[in-house]
């Protein structure tokens, strides 16, 4: 579903990504792994249009996206759950969810039942301000918000960062549910090794802006994977 | 600059010589009349009209054969409502364009800016607007009203005819209202009005929030005395003032308002149906009935447009310009000193009937008119005095009462009659 | 004049018999006074007319008051109507209509003072008139010039009055007249006491008139007069003023002022000296006084009255004020009533001041609310905001040119002004501001450029003269609670408009899709874009909204004040201060800022009512200090603009 | 400020050379030489030089230090008022003493003061001698005021503002409010500075009553040129060395400079105050040439225009400010003076007095959008090799 | 090695989020210290607290031989005490030359008037030259800082720190965006600097930290998780868990 070829990206004069190629098939989870500062977040920013990439191609299905701006990327079906959640702090949970309607035609602008089934806590918190939620709740809100756009590609950046274990489990269950539904390609950037390894179908290991290793889950043991990620 | 000017002048002269035989032989150059009125900035509202009036007068004079057999050329400059620029442009007119006379200025501050320049260069200025007096310059002829030709008669009307016992003096905070109100306060106290029965208020230029002030004025009536308002409010601020007055239901029968700065032009900015009966005092109203006025209005509308109105400063320019033309003809030259001498005693018919006379103190003797506002934005003249001689130094302030201006006999604009000496030959700025 | 006299003689000769009955003949001896009446002198004519008993007198007086009476070249008076160059003349006696060319006729224009006197004379004819308007006019005339003689007819007319409002008014007036003029002191006291709850200016006038005093002095305080209070020189009046009173009564010698001394010295110079002081040394006050003392000693000039002399003279006398009204009971009653009224008036004045402040606050709010969106929410410094206000006002003016009905024109002008300024705002955002989002200071410069260009453009199109923008008749006048507390309808309308806008904007921001997207973009533009919101479009619409509101504010401001090309400049600095003081990024903040500024300004004005300019100066100084100590404003909130 | 400083800054030398050349040319063309340049034009040039000086000050505070002050014309005006008070007082004192000398009795000091007060304030409707004028009899003290009053005002205002870390647009609005408050204060007749009329007749220099204005204007022209030269060198010195580095660094990244150990607020205050003082000196030289100063001169719009001159000339380059101020103000007077020929379009004739402001306004927009470095940037582009 | 800086029991919260939680760290003089930790561990906030940018809710920060408290001092005062800081994003003054950048940072009086009348000295020029050589920019002294490559800017910023002559150098991610060769030079630079003073380096790149070869402090959720040599801490199971997200 998501096809990224030879993507390069600069911050000012310094090159952050050196020709990344990434293919995320629909209905599967592709995990991008690597220690801090290897360019994982930059990669997601480039795909979601939040930071312009320098060179390379980006496509969602058959649709070529030529250096999309963030909102064209979103409307093309790339939903982005950023690191740090980026909830709108002064808006209620309901309003946060409704921001996603911008991607939808008028007659589809409703919050599907399913969302509250996935994240029942949001139903209780509907009227609360986004900024007042706990980190875990915010994370769920961020994912729910992304799902309402009916995405073809879901980009998740460190969804477990700073979140208590039970919520992590819940998020994990949600992701596998989404994978099973098979409506979207999921790209997961994660430092939590166990979490990532548990969910992913494919791995892309990055180091210093380059792809160091790519592998399907079947082809690599956790130990080998850890070896790749060694500190 | 000068080089350019003389070059173009000689080209112009050459053109004249080759293409036109209109000018008499001794007219190498046309007689130049400087027009020093703001065409941009805040004062353009009032002054543009005067520039147009001057152009019309010059055109009429040229059509009537020019002056001393020469064409008259109007040199128009724009001091842009910027007071220092008035001095600069006046200097330019006198030294670069070498005009023979200047007609110009509206605000007092612009006149004060120009005074040192024309006194230094011995120019001649005709100033057409009603002003606060307390000034006399050898180089200025004041064709507008001095306080005793507008403020004092209007106050007399209030005292005599309307029986006003308590006065609200409302003004914009600048020199004309300040000085006029000082004079009026002294005058009212002389006429037996107690000091506590005089309420004074100053507001900024363009003030729009009048509710409180109007309420204060209405409250003045609480001791049962007849209240009257003397307004020296300037320009746009009047619109808000009259709107608030109308809204508060203050009719001219309850609290009459007489204004010194509201003319036909100012009234065109608002609906006057609620203001009928309020007053203004001037030396001229468009509604004055005389043949000269009918002709003047017709000529003006033909020149400037059907919807244009005439007003007092225009009449002042009309009289001033014609007097100057006659004085030049009497002197046979445009030389400033000769023209000045010829100016004294010049007579010219007013547009309102009667005759204006130029006095040795450089002011005119003119009748004072009081008009009531009508629903159509014109004034109904209900009182007209005989000619009142303009007085440069008011008799109602102790410092000024001892001063006298007489350039013809005494050769001094600021002559102290007590010490019998001339305080100064230049004017005070 | 001689010609008039001859004519008069002719007239008299022709109809000697009708002389007594005809108004025209009655008027002719007074012709000059009728043609040019004066307030003080017109009384004799009116007395003659009133006592003549001629039935046409009332009509004539009304027409005269109405400036509808003309004098023919022969000196005869007609009621006339202008019809082109002709006059339709109505004979004042017979009512016969004729037509004559208007040449030579002069219209009689009695001035306001005379018209008022005529009105008083008309009272007796109009008070019982079947026409309600005339009765109302008569009552108004009484109110303007209350006289003792009017009390009886007024009381007589009350019972027959059918109109309840007018009847109440008549009773009120009768009460005023009784308080001043009733014969029995008890009647007067009763009337006076009933006024103690009436805060109207008229009631206070009645009471104050009863309590008028005059100053007096005597060696001993007299017991046979109604003394209002004793005046202590130095406390209640200045010592010099008290001494002046003595001088005026020839009870003391006048004081010698500096000019008199100087003049005396100048006329007594002998051999270059005055006394033993050389003229050259007379440049100090001390030396002058020494020289004068020597002159006084030699008897050349009257002696100097020193401060000690003055005080000694004053000590011999008592100064006091006497009521014009001799009856103590009446003045006491009036004093009590007035004290009660004045308490109520003070309360009323505070309320009125608060209303004025509220009104001013709503005007500031209206002027600033568009800016609260463009500057407060988006962080764009739009110096042309004032010009958008101006554009709105001119839109209102142009609409009135085409649509004569003021009501309809305002209804059309409001949305049209919004549309015009919305379009202007969007155009400006697209063409200029979009490129400058990261350079806020330069937005200031660029929009300032647009501001002066728009201002000059308006001058070129509409001229420099102020243009009329007239409110519909139902907004004329004021809501009058009483004579102290009142506020004009147009200000109420502006207040209502401000409230509507407050809620409208809150509604748009909180309850609409646009508002949701605006808030999302404001709080986190990047994330908003990632949710599929086009920030460019939102910025454009938000800016358009802010500008559009400025346009509507312009119509409102134009209605209550003026429409000129420079009107926007009057509001721009204050609008920015309103937003900054209130706290950027919050509509409630703007409300708080406008209220603070409005109430502050009225408060300072109240402290110094004669100088409005000073109030504005101190208000701004206060704001400068306020921002120093609370840089984020009253309602501080984080927003995109708050970041820099 | 030694020779080596100038040697190290050739652009300053070039500027001084150009200015001297300009002065010489003006002298030759003026009445002192060939007489083809009118006195009014010499005055215009002298005034323009003063505007260039304040523009240079503005450039330092804004272009170099990043503080967009919309208040520097207030300081300019205060300088003008301070000098104007002495000029008015001294001139009037001369007249009054002459007139009183004819009296038989010599006047007392009080009479002299009263007469002066009446002369100066009588025309604006009062005759009290306000406290503010206490030092107006002393040229030295008033000249001290030129420096002290704006300096203190800038110091206090700046201290308050910088201390509470009001920056960016907020500071601009605050300085604008300061200007507005000052001009409103001066508009009041009660301020003791003659309200709307301001101080006039300033071109008549006491003690030089018989010197023709052509000479006086040339003298002021020289004084203005010297002030510009000195001011330019001063600011070139301030902005060139380490001080320049620090203030430019504050403009670019205020907090980084803090971490370098510099007390940013003191630097801002220093720059704000010293430019305020120079602005006041420019004003003190300007108004005797203009002849009149009044509150309208201080209106907030004047300070915005000042910023515009600097923006059009090019921020961050001293010569840019000079070019901008000279270019826009001379062009402005050319257009409003009717110097530009009207353009007939057949159906409409473009009169530049009407359309000049529209053009000027749009050119601000164009400069901000397309030429953020202004004319100076263009100049740089032509002079320097592109790097 | 004496204690130069002592952070003791410091906590700070933002909007309810506890960024630093009872953090205690001691830095000696001279010392080279690396601070590592996953995102959000509080590394940058730690530096903010020391340099006065953020005021802690509780705890003490004492400095130097006289144990003065850094809390309550302004940023510039702390800098003058001898604490230099390099930010994550290189912040050199791009409009100015390398020499000017360095000169500004030189340890000299910082008052406006002292700066205004500052005269270039032989000594200062020599020092600039030395530092420029140290950071490998001796040929670029007259170039505008904006023209430098990313790595050079990082070095320049380190050079500016050195010019300040601080006793404590806080360096935030010096190697970000650098090529391998540049990284090596940077480590050498830091190691040399640490010979005479305390240097604290925050860095993600383990390779880089390894090359620094110094004591490592691992931060996690606002407090110290482990401390010791790199080998020691990377062998620590809790550290591995934290780094790999296996709580």
PDB file of C-alpha atoms in Angstrom, chain B residues 92-197:
ATOM      1  CA  UNK B  92       9.485  78.323  -1.960  1.00  0.00           C
ATOM      2  CA  UNK B  93       6.605  80.398  -3.261  1.00  0.00           C
ATOM      3  CA  UNK B  94       8.326  83.642  -2.388  1.00  0.00           C
ATOM      4  CA  UNK B  95      11.889  82.831  -3.391  1.00  0.00           C
ATOM      5  CA  UNK B  96      11.615  80.193  -6.080  1.00  0.00           C
ATOM      6  CA  UNK B  97       8.293  80.880  -7.758  1.00  0.00           C
ATOM      7  CA  UNK B  98       8.588  84.563  -6.817  1.00  0.00           C
ATOM      8  CA  UNK B  99       4.882  85.057  -6.367  1.00  0.00           C
ATOM      9  CA  UNK B 100       3.526  88.541  -5.761  1.00  0.00           C
ATOM     10  CA  UNK B 101       0.993  87.550  -3.166  1.00  0.00           C
ATOM     11  CA  UNK B 102      -0.103  84.432  -1.309  1.00  0.00           C
ATOM     12  CA  UNK B 103      -3.629  83.426  -0.520  1.00  0.00           C
ATOM     13  CA  UNK B 104      -3.634  80.651   1.950  1.00  0.00           C
ATOM     14  CA  UNK B 105      -3.756  78.867   5.300  1.00  0.00           C
ATOM     15  CA  UNK B 106      -6.657  77.715   7.381  1.00  0.00           C
ATOM     16  CA  UNK B 107      -5.457  76.704  10.806  1.00  0.00           C
ATOM     17  CA  UNK B 108      -3.808  79.176  13.115  1.00  0.00           C
ATOM     18  CA  UNK B 109      -0.833  76.951  13.635  1.00  0.00           C
ATOM     19  CA  UNK B 110      -0.150  76.916   9.911  1.00  0.00           C
ATOM     20  CA  UNK B 111      -0.356  80.705   9.873  1.00  0.00           C
ATOM     21  CA  UNK B 112       2.054  80.924  12.793  1.00  0.00           C
ATOM     22  CA  UNK B 113       4.361  78.655  10.852  1.00  0.00           C
ATOM     23  CA  UNK B 114       4.286  80.904   7.806  1.00  0.00           C
ATOM     24  CA  UNK B 115       4.528  84.250   9.637  1.00  0.00           C
ATOM     25  CA  UNK B 116       8.291  84.338  10.231  1.00  0.00           C
ATOM     26  CA  UNK B 117       8.949  83.487   6.604  1.00  0.00           C
ATOM     27  CA  UNK B 118       6.753  86.096   5.014  1.00  0.00           C
ATOM     28  CA  UNK B 119       7.937  88.731   7.458  1.00  0.00           C
ATOM     29  CA  UNK B 120      11.537  87.907   6.705  1.00  0.00           C
ATOM     30  CA  UNK B 121      10.989  87.971   2.950  1.00  0.00           C
ATOM     31  CA  UNK B 122       8.401  90.774   3.016  1.00  0.00           C
ATOM     32  CA  UNK B 123       5.703  88.725   1.349  1.00  0.00           C
ATOM     33  CA  UNK B 124       1.996  89.345   1.372  1.00  0.00           C
ATOM     34  CA  UNK B 125      -0.520  86.863   2.730  1.00  0.00           C
ATOM     35  CA  UNK B 126      -4.301  86.974   2.633  1.00  0.00           C
ATOM     36  CA  UNK B 127      -5.711  84.824   5.409  1.00  0.00           C
ATOM     37  CA  UNK B 128      -9.382  83.982   4.871  1.00  0.00           C
ATOM     38  CA  UNK B 129     -10.522  82.160   7.988  1.00  0.00           C
ATOM     39  CA  UNK B 130     -12.110  83.312  11.197  1.00  0.00           C
ATOM     40  CA  UNK B 131      -9.452  83.200  13.898  1.00  0.00           C
ATOM     41  CA  UNK B 132      -8.662  84.006  17.508  1.00  0.00           C
ATOM     42  CA  UNK B 133      -7.042  87.386  16.935  1.00  0.00           C
ATOM     43  CA  UNK B 134      -4.205  88.453  19.241  1.00  0.00           C
ATOM     44  CA  UNK B 135      -1.924  88.894  16.285  1.00  0.00           C
ATOM     45  CA  UNK B 136      -1.021  91.547  13.795  1.00  0.00           C
ATOM     46  CA  UNK B 137       1.499  91.181  11.071  1.00  0.00           C
ATOM     47  CA  UNK B 138       2.602  93.825   8.636  1.00  0.00           C
ATOM     48  CA  UNK B 139       2.558  91.180   5.920  1.00  0.00           C
ATOM     49  CA  UNK B 140      -0.834  89.608   6.527  1.00  0.00           C
ATOM     50  CA  UNK B 141      -4.294  90.847   5.637  1.00  0.00           C
ATOM     51  CA  UNK B 142      -6.894  89.080   7.742  1.00  0.00           C
ATOM     52  CA  UNK B 143     -10.037  88.768   5.676  1.00  0.00           C
ATOM     53  CA  UNK B 144     -11.723  86.324   8.048  1.00  0.00           C
ATOM     54  CA  UNK B 145     -13.453  87.332  11.240  1.00  0.00           C
ATOM     55  CA  UNK B 146     -11.666  88.451  14.374  1.00  0.00           C
ATOM     56  CA  UNK B 147     -13.359  87.396  17.631  1.00  0.00           C
ATOM     57  CA  UNK B 148     -15.254  90.666  17.860  1.00  0.00           C
ATOM     58  CA  UNK B 149     -16.730  89.984  14.434  1.00  0.00           C
ATOM     59  CA  UNK B 150     -18.090  86.564  15.257  1.00  0.00           C
ATOM     60  CA  UNK B 151     -17.810  85.375  18.837  1.00  0.00           C
ATOM     61  CA  UNK B 152     -18.793  88.588  20.599  1.00  0.00           C
ATOM     62  CA  UNK B 153     -21.879  89.366  18.462  1.00  0.00           C
ATOM     63  CA  UNK B 154     -23.016  85.756  18.776  1.00  0.00           C
ATOM     64  CA  UNK B 155     -22.642  85.941  22.534  1.00  0.00           C
ATOM     65  CA  UNK B 156     -24.552  89.195  22.550  1.00  0.00           C
ATOM     66  CA  UNK B 157     -27.299  87.442  20.648  1.00  0.00           C
ATOM     67  CA  UNK B 158     -27.374  84.721  23.270  1.00  0.00           C
ATOM     68  CA  UNK B 159     -27.512  87.237  26.084  1.00  0.00           C
ATOM     69  CA  UNK B 160     -29.965  89.631  24.493  1.00  0.00           C
ATOM     70  CA  UNK B 161     -32.239  87.620  22.294  1.00  0.00           C
ATOM     71  CA  UNK B 162     -32.176  84.161  23.795  1.00  0.00           C
ATOM     72  CA  UNK B 163     -31.803  85.234  27.397  1.00  0.00           C
ATOM     73  CA  UNK B 164     -29.086  82.711  28.076  1.00  0.00           C
ATOM     74  CA  UNK B 165     -27.848  82.879  31.656  1.00  0.00           C
ATOM     75  CA  UNK B 166     -25.549  79.912  31.806  1.00  0.00           C
ATOM     76  CA  UNK B 167     -22.927  79.082  29.203  1.00  0.00           C
ATOM     77  CA  UNK B 168     -21.251  75.895  28.118  1.00  0.00           C
ATOM     78  CA  UNK B 169     -18.150  76.704  26.112  1.00  0.00           C
ATOM     79  CA  UNK B 170     -17.276  73.519  24.264  1.00  0.00           C
ATOM     80  CA  UNK B 171     -14.206  73.454  22.100  1.00  0.00           C
ATOM     81  CA  UNK B 172     -11.576  71.357  20.492  1.00  0.00           C
ATOM     82  CA  UNK B 173      -8.325  71.622  22.376  1.00  0.00           C
ATOM     83  CA  UNK B 174      -6.335  74.029  20.284  1.00  0.00           C
ATOM     84  CA  UNK B 175      -5.536  77.667  20.115  1.00  0.00           C
ATOM     85  CA  UNK B 176      -8.640  79.093  18.459  1.00  0.00           C
ATOM     86  CA  UNK B 177     -11.141  77.678  20.973  1.00  0.00           C
ATOM     87  CA  UNK B 178      -8.792  78.324  23.883  1.00  0.00           C
ATOM     88  CA  UNK B 179      -8.273  81.977  23.047  1.00  0.00           C
ATOM     89  CA  UNK B 180     -11.846  82.566  21.955  1.00  0.00           C
ATOM     90  CA  UNK B 181     -13.158  80.993  25.134  1.00  0.00           C
ATOM     91  CA  UNK B 182     -10.766  83.064  27.245  1.00  0.00           C
ATOM     92  CA  UNK B 183     -12.061  86.182  25.580  1.00  0.00           C
ATOM     93  CA  UNK B 184     -15.662  85.045  25.975  1.00  0.00           C
ATOM     94  CA  UNK B 185     -15.188  84.180  29.629  1.00  0.00           C
ATOM     95  CA  UNK B 186     -13.844  87.650  30.289  1.00  0.00           C
ATOM     96  CA  UNK B 187     -16.644  89.148  28.231  1.00  0.00           C
ATOM     97  CA  UNK B 188     -19.356  87.153  29.980  1.00  0.00           C
ATOM     98  CA  UNK B 189     -18.030  88.052  33.398  1.00  0.00           C
ATOM     99  CA  UNK B 190     -18.051  91.692  32.332  1.00  0.00           C
ATOM    100  CA  UNK B 191     -21.686  91.168  31.382  1.00  0.00           C
ATOM    101  CA  UNK B 192     -22.634  89.917  34.793  1.00  0.00           C
ATOM    102  CA  UNK B 193     -22.484  86.177  34.243  1.00  0.00           C
ATOM    103  CA  UNK B 194     -21.016  84.491  37.313  1.00  0.00           C
ATOM    104  CA  UNK B 195     -17.868  82.476  36.845  1.00  0.00           C
ATOM    105  CA  UNK B 196     -19.544  79.298  38.072  1.00  0.00           C
ATOM    106  CA  UNK B 197     -22.172  79.693  35.372  1.00  0.00           C
TER     107      UNK B 197
END
